[in-house]
Structures are given as C-alpha cells and as structure tokens.
Short mmCIF file of C-alpha atoms and ligand atoms in Angstrom, two decimals:
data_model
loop_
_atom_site.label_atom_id
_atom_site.label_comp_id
_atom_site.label_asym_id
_atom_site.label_seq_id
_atom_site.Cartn_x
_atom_site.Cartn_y
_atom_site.Cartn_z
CA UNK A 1 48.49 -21.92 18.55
CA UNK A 2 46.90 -24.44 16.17
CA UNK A 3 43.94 -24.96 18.02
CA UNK A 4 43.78 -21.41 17.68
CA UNK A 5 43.69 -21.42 14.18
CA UNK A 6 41.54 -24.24 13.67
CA UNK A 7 38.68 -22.58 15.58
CA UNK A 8 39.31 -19.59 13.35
CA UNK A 9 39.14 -21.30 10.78
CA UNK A 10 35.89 -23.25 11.78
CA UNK A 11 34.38 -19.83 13.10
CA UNK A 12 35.27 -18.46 9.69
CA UNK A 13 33.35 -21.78 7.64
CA UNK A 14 30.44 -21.30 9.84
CA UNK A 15 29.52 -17.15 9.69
CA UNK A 16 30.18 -18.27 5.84
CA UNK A 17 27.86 -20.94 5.50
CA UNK A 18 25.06 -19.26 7.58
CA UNK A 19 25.02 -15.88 6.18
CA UNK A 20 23.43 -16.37 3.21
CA UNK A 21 20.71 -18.58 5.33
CA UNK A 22 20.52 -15.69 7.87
CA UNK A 23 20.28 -13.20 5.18
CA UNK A 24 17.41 -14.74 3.63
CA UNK A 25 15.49 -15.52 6.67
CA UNK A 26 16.10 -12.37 7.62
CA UNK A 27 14.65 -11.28 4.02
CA UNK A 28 11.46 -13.79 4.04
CA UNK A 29 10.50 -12.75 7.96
CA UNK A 30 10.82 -8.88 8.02
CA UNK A 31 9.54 -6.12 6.24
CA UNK A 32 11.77 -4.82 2.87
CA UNK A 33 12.43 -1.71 1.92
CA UNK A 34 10.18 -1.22 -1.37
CA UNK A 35 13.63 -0.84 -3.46
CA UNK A 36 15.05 -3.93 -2.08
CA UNK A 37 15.03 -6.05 -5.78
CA UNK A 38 16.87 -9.26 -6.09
CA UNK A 39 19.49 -7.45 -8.12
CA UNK A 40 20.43 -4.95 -5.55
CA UNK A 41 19.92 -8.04 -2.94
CA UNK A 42 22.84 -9.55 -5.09
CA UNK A 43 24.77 -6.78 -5.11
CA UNK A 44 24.73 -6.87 -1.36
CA UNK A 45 25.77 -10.09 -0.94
CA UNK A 46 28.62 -9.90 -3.27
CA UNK A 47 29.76 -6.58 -1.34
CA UNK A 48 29.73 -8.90 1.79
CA UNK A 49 32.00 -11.57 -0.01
CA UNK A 50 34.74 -8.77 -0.89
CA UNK A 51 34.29 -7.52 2.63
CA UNK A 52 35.13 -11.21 3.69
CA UNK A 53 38.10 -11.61 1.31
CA UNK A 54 39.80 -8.16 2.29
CA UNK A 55 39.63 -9.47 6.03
CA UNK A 56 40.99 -13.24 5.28
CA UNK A 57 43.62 -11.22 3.12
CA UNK A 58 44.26 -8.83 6.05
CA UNK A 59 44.60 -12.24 8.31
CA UNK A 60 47.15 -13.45 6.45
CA UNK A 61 48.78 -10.68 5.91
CA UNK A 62 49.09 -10.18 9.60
CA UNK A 63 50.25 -13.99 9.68
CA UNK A 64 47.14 -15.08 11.57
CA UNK A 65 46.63 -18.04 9.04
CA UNK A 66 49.08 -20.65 7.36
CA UNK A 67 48.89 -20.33 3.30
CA UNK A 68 46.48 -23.74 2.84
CA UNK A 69 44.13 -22.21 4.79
CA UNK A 70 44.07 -19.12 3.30
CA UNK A 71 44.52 -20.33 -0.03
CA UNK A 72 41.05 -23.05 0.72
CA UNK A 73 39.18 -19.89 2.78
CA UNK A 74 39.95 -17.35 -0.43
CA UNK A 75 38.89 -20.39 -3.48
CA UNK A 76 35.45 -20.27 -1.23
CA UNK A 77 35.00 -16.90 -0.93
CA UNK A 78 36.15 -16.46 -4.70
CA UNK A 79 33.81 -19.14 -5.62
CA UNK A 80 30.35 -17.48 -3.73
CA UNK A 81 31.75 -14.11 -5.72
CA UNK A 82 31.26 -15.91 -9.06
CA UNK A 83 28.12 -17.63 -8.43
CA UNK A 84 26.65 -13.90 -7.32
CA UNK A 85 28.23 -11.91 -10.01
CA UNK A 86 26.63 -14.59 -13.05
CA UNK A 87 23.45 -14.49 -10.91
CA UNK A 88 23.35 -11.06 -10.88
CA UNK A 89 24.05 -10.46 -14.87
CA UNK A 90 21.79 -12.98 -15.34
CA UNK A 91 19.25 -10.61 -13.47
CA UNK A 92 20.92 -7.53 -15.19
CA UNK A 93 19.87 -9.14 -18.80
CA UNK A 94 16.71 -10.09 -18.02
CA UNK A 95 15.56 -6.67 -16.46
CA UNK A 96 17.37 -4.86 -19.92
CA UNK A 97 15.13 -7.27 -21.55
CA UNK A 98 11.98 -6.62 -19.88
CA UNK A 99 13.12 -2.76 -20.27
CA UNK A 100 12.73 -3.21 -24.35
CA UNK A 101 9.81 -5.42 -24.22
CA UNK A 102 7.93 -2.41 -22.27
CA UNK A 103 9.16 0.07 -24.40
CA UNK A 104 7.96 -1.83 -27.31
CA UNK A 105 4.27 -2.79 -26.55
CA UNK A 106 4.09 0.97 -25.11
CA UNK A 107 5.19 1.97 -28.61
CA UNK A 108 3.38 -0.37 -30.41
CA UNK A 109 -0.05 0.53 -28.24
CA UNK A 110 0.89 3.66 -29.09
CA UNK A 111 1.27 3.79 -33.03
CA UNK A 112 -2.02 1.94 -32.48
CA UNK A 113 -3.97 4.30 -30.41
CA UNK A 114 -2.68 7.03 -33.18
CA UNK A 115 -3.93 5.34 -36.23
CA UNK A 116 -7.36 4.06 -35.06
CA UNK A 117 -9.28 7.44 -35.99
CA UNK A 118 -7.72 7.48 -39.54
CA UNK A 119 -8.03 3.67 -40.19
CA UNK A 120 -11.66 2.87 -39.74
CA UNK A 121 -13.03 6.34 -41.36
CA UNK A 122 -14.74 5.13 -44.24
CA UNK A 123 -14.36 6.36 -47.50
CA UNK A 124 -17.86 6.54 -48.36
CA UNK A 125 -19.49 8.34 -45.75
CA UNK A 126 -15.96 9.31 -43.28
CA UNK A 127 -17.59 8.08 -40.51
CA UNK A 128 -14.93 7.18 -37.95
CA UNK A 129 -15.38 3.86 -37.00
CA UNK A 130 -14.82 3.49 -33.50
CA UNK A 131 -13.56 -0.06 -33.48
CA UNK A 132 -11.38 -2.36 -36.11
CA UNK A 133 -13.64 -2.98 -38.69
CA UNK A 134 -14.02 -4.42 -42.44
CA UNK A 135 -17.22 -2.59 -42.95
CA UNK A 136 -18.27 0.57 -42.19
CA UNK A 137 -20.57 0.41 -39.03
CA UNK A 138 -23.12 3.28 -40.28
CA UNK A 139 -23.19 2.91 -44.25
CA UNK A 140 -21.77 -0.86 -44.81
CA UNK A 141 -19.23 0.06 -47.34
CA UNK A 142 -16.15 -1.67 -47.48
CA UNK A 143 -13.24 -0.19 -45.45
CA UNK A 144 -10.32 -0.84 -48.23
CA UNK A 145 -7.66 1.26 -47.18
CA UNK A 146 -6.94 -0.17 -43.70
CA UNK A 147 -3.20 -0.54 -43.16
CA UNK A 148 -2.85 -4.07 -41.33
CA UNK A 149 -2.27 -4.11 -37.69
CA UNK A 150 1.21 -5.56 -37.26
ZN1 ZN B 1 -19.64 4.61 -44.25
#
C-alpha cells in the first residue's frame, strides 16, 4: 500500500515537472493558433494547475493519499498557481499599457494631421504650407502664428 502511494506520488512530481517543458516544446515545435498570446498561454496553464489541485483534492478526499503528501503536492501546485497568476498580471499591465500608448500617438498623429493645413498657411499670402515651416515656402514671410507641436 505504500509503495503504492509513493509511485503516485512520484508519478504525480513527474507529469508536474514535465508539463510545463512539454507544453512549451510543444509550443516552440508546432504551428499556433494566430490568437495563441502569452497571456492566454498563461491562462492555460493556470487552468491546468486548478485542474491538478481539484484531482489531488479529490485523492484525498477519497483517502488515496496521507495528509503530508497532500499537504507538500497542494503547497506545489499552489505555488506554480502564484507564479502564473503574477506572470500573467504582469502581462495584463503591460498590454493595458501598450493599449494607452497606441491610443495616444494615434491621437496625437491625429490632432497633428488636423492642424497641419491651418498651421503653415501664411498670413501674408495663405499659402498652405505643405510641411512644418518658419517661413512661408512661396512668399518668405514669417509664419508667426504656429501653435507649437507638443
Ligand atoms: Zn506667403
């Protein structure tokens, strides 16, 4: 009955060290889905943890496994959960982040786009200037009221 348990056990340390190994050969030698992003791959592996702690729960439950074991199995499976869930906010900021950069240099390229006509007419002649310039490109007067590009 021990030895039993003990290759359980072993069984059980092995499947949880190779997964992630497995998973990401797996990853790096076939061909992704186009929507597979880290964050989702994250996701996916954390589902897998849970999946693995509802089955060591279920196992002791059923009295398959004495409480150390279960207790040292559950700390490990707890632990992977943790590292995945901060790896995956970390992810989480960092694409909310890139979300308002975009939206900001498309807003800012577009204010930009918007104003060019009006700020490079010059007040002389109204030419429009098609580029930034501090004189006007067809009678050389001084383009004054040019709001600065910040
Ligand atoms: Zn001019």
């Amino acid at each position: 009955m021990y030895s039993a348990i003990a290759v359980l056990i072993a069984l059980g340390m092995a499947a949880f060290v190779a997964m992630p190994l497995l998973a990401r050969e797996g990853a790096a030698a076939s061909t992704l889905p186009v929507d597979v992003t880290p964050l989702a791959d994250l996701k996916r592996r954390r589902l897998v943890v849970y999946e693995n702690l509802k089955d060591l729960e279920f196992e002791y439950q059923a009295g398959k496994l004495a409480a150390p074991d279960y207790e040292s199995l559950r700390q490990n499976y707890l632990g992977e959960a943790a590292t995945l869930m901060a790896a995956s906010q970390e992810a989480e900021q960092l694409k909310e982040i890139d979300a308002v950069l975009e939206h900001e240099i498309a807003a800012r390229r577009a204010s930009r786009k918007d104003r060019l006509p009006q700020d490079y007419v010059c007040p002389k002649c109204g030419f429009e200037n098609p580029v930034p310039v501090k004189f006007c490109g067809e009678c050389g007067a001084r383009i004054t009221d040019r709001p600065s590009l910040t």
